[in-house]
Short mmCIF file of C-alpha atoms in Angstrom, two decimals:
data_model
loop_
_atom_site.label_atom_id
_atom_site.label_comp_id
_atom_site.label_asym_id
_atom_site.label_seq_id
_atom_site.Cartn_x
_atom_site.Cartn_y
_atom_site.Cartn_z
CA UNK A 243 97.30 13.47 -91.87
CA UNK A 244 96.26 11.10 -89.14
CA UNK A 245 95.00 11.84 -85.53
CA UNK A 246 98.73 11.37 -84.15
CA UNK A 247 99.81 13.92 -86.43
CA UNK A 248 97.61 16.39 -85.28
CA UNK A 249 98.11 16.08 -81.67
CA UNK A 250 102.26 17.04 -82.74
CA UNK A 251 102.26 19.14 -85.47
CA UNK A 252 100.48 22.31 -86.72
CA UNK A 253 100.49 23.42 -90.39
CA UNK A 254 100.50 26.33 -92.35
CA UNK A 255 100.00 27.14 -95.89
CA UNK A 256 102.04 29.61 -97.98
CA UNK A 257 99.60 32.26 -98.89
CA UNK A 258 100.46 34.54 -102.08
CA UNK A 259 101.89 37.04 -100.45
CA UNK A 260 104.56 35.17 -98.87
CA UNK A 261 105.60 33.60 -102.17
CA UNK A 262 109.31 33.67 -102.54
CA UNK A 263 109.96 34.51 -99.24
CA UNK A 264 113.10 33.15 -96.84
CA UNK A 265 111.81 30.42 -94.79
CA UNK A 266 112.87 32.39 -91.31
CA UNK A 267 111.95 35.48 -92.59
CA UNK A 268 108.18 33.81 -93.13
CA UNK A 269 108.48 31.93 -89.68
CA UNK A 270 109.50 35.25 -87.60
CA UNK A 271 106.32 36.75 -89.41
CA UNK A 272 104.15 34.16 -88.48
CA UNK A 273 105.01 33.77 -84.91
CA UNK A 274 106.26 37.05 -83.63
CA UNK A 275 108.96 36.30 -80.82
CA UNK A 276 110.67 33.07 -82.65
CA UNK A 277 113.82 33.65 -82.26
CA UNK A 278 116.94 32.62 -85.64
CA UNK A 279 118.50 30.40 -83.16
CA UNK A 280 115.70 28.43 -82.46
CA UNK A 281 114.44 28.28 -86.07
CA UNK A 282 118.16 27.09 -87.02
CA UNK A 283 117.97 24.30 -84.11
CA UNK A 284 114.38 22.98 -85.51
CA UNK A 285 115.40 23.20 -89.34
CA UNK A 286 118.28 20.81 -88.20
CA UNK A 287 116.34 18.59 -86.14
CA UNK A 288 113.67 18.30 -89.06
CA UNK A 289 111.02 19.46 -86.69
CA UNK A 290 110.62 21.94 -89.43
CA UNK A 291 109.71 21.06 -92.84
CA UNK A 292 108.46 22.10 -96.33
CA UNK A 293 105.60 19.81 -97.84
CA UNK A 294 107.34 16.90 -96.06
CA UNK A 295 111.12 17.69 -96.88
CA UNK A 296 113.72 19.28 -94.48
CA UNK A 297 114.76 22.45 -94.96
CA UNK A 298 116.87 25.66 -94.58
CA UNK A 299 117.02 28.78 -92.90
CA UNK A 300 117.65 30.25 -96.89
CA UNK A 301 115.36 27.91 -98.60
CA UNK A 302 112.61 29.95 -100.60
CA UNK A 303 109.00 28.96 -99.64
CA UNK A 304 106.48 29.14 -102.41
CA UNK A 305 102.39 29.81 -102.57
CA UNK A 306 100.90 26.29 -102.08
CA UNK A 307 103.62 24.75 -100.17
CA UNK A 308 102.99 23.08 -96.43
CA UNK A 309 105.01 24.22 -93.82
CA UNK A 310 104.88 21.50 -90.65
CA UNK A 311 105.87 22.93 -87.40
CA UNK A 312 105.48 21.51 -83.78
CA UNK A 313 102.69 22.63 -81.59
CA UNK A 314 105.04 23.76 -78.83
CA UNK A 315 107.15 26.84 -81.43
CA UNK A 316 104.15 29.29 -79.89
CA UNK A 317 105.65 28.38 -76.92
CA UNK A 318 109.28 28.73 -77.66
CA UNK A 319 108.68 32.04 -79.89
CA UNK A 320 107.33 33.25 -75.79
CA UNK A 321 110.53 31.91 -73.87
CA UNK A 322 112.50 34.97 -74.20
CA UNK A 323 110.39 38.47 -74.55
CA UNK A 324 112.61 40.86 -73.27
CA UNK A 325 115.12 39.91 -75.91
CA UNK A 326 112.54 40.09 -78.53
CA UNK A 327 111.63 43.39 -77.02
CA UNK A 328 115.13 44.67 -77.33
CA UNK A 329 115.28 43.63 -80.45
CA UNK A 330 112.44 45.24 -81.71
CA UNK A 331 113.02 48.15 -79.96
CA UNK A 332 116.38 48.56 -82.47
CA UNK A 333 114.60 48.16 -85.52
CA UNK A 334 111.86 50.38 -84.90
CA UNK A 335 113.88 53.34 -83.51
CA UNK A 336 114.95 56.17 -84.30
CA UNK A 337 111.76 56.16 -87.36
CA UNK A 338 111.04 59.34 -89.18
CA UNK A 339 113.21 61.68 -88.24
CA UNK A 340 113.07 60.91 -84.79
CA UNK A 341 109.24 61.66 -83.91
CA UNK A 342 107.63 59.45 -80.92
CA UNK A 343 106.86 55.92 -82.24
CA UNK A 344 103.11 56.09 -81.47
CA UNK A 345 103.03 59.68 -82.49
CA UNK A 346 104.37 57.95 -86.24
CA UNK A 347 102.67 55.36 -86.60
CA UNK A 348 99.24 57.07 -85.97
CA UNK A 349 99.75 59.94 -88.20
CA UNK A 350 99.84 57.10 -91.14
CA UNK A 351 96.91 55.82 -90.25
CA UNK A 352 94.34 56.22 -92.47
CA UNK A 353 91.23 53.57 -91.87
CA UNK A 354 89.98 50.96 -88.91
CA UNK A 355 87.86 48.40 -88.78
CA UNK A 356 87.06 44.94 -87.03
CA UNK A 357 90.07 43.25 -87.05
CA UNK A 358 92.27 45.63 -89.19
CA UNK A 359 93.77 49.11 -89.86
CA UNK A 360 94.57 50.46 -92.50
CA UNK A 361 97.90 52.79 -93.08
CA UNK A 362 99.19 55.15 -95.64
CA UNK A 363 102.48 54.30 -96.29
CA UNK A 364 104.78 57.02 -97.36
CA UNK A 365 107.98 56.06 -99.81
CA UNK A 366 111.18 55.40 -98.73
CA UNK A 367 109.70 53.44 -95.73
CA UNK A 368 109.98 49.71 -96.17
CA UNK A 369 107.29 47.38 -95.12
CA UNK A 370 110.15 44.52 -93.63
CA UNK A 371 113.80 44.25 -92.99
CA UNK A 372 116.77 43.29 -94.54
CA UNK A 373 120.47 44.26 -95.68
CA UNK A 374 120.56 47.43 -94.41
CA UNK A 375 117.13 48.20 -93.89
CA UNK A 376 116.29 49.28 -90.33
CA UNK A 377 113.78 51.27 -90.32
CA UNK A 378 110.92 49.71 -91.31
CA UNK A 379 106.89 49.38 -90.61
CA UNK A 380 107.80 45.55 -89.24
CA UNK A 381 110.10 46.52 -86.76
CA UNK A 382 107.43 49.32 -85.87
CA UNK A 383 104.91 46.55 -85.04
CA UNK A 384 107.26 44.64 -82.76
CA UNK A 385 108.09 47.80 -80.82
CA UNK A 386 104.19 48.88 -80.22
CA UNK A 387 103.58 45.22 -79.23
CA UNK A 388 106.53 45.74 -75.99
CA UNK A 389 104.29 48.34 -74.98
CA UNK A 390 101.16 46.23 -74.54
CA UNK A 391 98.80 44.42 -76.17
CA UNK A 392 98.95 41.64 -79.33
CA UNK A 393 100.99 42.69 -81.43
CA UNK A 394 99.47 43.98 -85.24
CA UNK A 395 101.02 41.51 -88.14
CA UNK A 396 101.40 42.28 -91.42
CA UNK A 397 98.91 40.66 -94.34
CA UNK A 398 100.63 41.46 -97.37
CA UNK A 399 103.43 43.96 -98.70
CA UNK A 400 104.32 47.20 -100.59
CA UNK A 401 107.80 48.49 -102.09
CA UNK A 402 109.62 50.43 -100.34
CA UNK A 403 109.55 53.09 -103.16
CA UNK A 404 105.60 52.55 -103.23
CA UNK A 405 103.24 54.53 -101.77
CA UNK A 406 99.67 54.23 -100.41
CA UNK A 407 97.47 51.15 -98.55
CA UNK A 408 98.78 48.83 -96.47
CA UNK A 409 96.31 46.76 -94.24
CA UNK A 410 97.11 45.32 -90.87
CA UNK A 411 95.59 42.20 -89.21
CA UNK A 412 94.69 43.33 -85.26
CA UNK A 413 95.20 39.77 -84.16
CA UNK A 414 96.59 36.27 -85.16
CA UNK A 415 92.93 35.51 -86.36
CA UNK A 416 92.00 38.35 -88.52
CA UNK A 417 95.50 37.72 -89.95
CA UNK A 418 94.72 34.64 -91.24
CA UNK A 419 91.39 35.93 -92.34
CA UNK A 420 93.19 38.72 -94.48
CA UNK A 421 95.67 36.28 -95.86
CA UNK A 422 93.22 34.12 -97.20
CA UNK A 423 91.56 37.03 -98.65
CA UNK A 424 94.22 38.27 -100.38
CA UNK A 425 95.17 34.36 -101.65
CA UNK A 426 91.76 34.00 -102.79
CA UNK A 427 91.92 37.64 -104.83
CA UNK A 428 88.82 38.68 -102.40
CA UNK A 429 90.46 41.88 -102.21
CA UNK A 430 90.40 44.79 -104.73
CA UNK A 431 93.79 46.81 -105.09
CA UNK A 432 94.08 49.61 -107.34
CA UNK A 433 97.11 51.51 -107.86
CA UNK A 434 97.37 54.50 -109.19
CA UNK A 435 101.24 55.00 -111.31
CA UNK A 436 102.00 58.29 -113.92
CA UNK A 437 103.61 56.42 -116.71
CA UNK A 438 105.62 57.48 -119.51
CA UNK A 439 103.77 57.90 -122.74
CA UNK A 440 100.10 57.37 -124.15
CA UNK A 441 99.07 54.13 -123.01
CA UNK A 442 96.40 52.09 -125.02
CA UNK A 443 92.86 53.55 -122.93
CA UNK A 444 92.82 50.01 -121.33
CA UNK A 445 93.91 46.48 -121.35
CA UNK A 446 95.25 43.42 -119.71
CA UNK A 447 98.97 42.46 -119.49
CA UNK A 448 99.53 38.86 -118.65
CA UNK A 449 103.87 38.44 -119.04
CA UNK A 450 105.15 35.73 -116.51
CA UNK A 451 108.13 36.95 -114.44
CA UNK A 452 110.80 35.98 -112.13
CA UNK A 453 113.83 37.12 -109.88
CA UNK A 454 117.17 38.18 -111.40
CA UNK A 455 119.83 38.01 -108.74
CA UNK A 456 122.28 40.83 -108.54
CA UNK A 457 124.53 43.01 -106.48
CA UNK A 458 122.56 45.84 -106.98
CA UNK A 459 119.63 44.33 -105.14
CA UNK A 460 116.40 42.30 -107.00
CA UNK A 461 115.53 42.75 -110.01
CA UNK A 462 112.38 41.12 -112.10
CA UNK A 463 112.64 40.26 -115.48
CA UNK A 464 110.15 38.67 -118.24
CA UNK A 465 110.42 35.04 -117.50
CA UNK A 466 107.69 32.78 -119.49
CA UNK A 467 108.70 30.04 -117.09
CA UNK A 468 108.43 32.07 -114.47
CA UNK A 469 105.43 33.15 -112.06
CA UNK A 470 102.14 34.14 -113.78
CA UNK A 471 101.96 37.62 -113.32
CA UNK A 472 98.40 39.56 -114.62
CA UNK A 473 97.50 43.16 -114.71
CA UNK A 474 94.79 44.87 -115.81
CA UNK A 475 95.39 48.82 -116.89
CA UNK A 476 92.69 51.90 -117.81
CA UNK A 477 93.62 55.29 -118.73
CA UNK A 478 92.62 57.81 -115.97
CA UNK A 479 94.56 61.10 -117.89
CA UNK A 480 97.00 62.54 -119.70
CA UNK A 481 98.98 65.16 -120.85
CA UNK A 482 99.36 65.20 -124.51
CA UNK A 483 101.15 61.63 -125.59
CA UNK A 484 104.18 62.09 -123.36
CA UNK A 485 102.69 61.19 -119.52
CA UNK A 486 99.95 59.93 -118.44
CA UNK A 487 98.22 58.94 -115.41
CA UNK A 488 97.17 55.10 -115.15
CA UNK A 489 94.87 52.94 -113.12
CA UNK A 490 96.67 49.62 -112.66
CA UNK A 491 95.02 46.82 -110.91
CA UNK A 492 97.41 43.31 -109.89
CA UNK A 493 95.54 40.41 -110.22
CA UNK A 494 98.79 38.46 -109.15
CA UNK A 495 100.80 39.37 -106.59
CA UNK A 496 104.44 39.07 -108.03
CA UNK A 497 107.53 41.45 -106.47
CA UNK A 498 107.94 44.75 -108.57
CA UNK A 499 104.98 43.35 -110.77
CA UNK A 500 103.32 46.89 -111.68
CA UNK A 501 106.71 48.43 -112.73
CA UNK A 502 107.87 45.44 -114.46
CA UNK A 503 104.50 44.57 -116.74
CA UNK A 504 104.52 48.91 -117.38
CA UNK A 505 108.16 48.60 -118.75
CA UNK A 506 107.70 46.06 -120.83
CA UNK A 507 104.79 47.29 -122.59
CA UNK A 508 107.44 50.46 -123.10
CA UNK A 509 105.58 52.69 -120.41
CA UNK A 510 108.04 52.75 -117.58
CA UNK A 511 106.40 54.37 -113.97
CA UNK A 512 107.34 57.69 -114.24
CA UNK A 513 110.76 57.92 -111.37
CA UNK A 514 111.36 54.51 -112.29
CA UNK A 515 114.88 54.26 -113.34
CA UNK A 516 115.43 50.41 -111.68
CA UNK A 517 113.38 49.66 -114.91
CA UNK A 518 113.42 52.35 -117.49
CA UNK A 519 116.67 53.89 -116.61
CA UNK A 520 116.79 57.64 -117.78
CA UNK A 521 113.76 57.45 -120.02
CA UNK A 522 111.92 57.14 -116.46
CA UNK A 523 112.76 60.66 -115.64
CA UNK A 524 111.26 63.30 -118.01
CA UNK A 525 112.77 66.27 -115.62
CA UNK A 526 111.24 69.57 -115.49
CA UNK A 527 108.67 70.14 -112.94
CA UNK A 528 107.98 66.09 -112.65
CA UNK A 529 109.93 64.78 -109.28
CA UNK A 530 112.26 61.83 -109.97
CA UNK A 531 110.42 59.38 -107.30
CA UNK A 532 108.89 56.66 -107.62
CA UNK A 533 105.44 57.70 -108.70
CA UNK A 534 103.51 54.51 -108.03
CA UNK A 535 100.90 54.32 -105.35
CA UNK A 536 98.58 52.05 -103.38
CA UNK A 537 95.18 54.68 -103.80
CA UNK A 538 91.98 52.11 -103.04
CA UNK A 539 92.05 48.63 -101.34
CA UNK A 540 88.34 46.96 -101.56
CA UNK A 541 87.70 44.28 -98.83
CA UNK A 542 85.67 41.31 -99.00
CA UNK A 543 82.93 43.37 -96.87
CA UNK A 544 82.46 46.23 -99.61
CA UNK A 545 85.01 48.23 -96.97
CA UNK A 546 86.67 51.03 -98.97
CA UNK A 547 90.45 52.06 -97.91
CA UNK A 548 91.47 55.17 -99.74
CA UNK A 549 95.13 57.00 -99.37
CA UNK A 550 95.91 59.97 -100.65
CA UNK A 551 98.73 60.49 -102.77
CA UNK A 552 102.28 61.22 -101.55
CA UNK A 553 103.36 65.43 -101.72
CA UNK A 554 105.36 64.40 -104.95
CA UNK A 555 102.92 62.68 -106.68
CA UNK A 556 100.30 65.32 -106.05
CA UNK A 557 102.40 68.27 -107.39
CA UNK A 558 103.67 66.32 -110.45
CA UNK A 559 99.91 66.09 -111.13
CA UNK A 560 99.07 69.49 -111.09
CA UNK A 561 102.14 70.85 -112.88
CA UNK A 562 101.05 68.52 -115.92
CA UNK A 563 97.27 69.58 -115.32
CA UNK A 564 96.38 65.96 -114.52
CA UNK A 565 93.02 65.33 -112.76
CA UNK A 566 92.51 62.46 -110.15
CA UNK A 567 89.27 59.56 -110.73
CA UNK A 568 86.75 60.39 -108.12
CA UNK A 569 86.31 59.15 -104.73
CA UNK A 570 85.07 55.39 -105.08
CA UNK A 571 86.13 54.83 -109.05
CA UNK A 572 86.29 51.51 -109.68
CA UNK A 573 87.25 49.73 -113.54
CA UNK A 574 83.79 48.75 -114.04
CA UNK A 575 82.55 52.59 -114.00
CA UNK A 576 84.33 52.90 -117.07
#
């Protein structure tokens, strides 16, 4: 890049968690306020582009890639605010039943520190939009942002169906900070998922995957030219050699990774019928959710995040006699 670049364009890598992402959908992330319209008008003047190539609205960015923008989008993404606001103020509302925005969003929080917080995501609540999504933590953002303040952006993402941590960068700064963190695997995430059967007492799973389009929405499948995917797994507890209660730590950060790698071992996430169908729902006092969940996120600082499990998981737990690891566990203890 040469000094006349620099004084014109501004460039961002694709960090892991963005991996596969739409283009717009990563640009409206990135610069909160940039409106489709405007993306659309740069893609077409190529005042856009991806590692050096023009681009589309659709076209799939990937971890490693270059996006090239000009200096003046923060600018643009400014121009029109009280559209942004209304716009923001329709996704975020009416969320959870109803309750005061604020009210919501602060009863999920669950940690704070310099530069982040920390939430407790329940199920059922997606982190970002799409077809027919919208209610979502995303929209949330934009909304609290109308009412003063820089508005929080999101680092990296959860299921919908998941559970548990999910950090927020405070500023555009910390953001990047976070990002890199989570690109550079700086940060610990454990998960904690009931799966079906005895699982070996631990292991590694290292299966490539990739996206299977379909109408009945994405779908990963074992792919050994796909993305590397690699997760390690210890047995916490179980309950006989029908269910038992794993640790599962992503070293990658691939869509539907945990529940994918789980199934193909043949120990589907318990509520998981996407990939184990009816074998992923043993019945009787067990709850047919999803019973995956975010539990411990370890920052580059030593900072630990802990969520509590969601009401379903919890009293699937006890029904089966199932204990929890201790406050702090980590794989090495073991």
């Amino acid at each position: 890049m040469n000094s006349a670049d620099a004084t014109k364009w501004r460039f961002e890598a694709i960090p892991e968690d963005e991996d596969g992402s739409r283009l717009d959908r990563f640009l409206r992330r990135l610069i909160p306020g940039l409106g489709q319209g405007q993306i659309e008008k740069m893609l077409r003047n190529g005042l856009i582009r991806i590692d050096g190539a023009k681009a589309k609205s659709a076209s799939r960015v990937a971890v490693g890639q270059t996006i090239r923008l000009p200096l003046s989008i923060d600018t643009l993404a400014s121009a029109k605010p009280a559209a942004h606001a209304a716009t923001a103020k329709s996704l975020a509302t009416p969320m959870m039943g109803g309750a005061p925005l604020q009210k919501t969003f602060n009863d999920m929080v669950i940690g704070e520190g310099k530069g982040w917080i920390a939430l407790n995501k329940p199920s059922g609540l997606a982190v970002q939009g799409g077809t027919g999504t919208k209610q979502h933590v995303d929209g949330m953002l934009a909304a609290l942002a109308t009412r003063g303040g820089e508005r929080m952006r999101l680092v990296h993402r959860i299921d919908k169906d998941t559970s548990g941590v999910l950090l927020l960068a405070k500023n555009l700064g910390s953001a990047r900070s976070l990002t890199d963190a989570f690109h550079k695997h700086t940060i610990e995430k454990t998960y904690l998922a009931l799966c079906m059967g005895l699982p070996p007492e631990d292991g590694a799973i290292k299966q490539a995957i990739s996206k299977l389009p379909g109408k009945t929405g994405e779908r990963m499948v074992a792919d050994d030219d796909g993305q590397s995917a690699h997760t390690l797994f210890r047995r916490v507890d179980h309950a006989g050699r029908k269910l038992t209660l794993m640790a599962l730590r992503p070293l990658t950060g691939r869509t539907h990774q945990l529940r994918i790698h789980m199934a193909l071992v043949g120990h589907v996430i318990c509520g998981d019928g996407k990939y184990g169908g009816v074998d992923a729902h043993p019945g009787g006092m067990v709850a047919r959710q999803l019973h995956l969940h975010a539990w411990q996120l370890k920052l580059p600082d030593g900072k630990l995040v802990i969520a509590p499990p969601p009401p379903h998981m919890v009293a699937s737990l006890d029904a089966l006699g199932l204990s929890m690891p201790p406050k702090g566990w980590r794989f090495q203890d073991f």
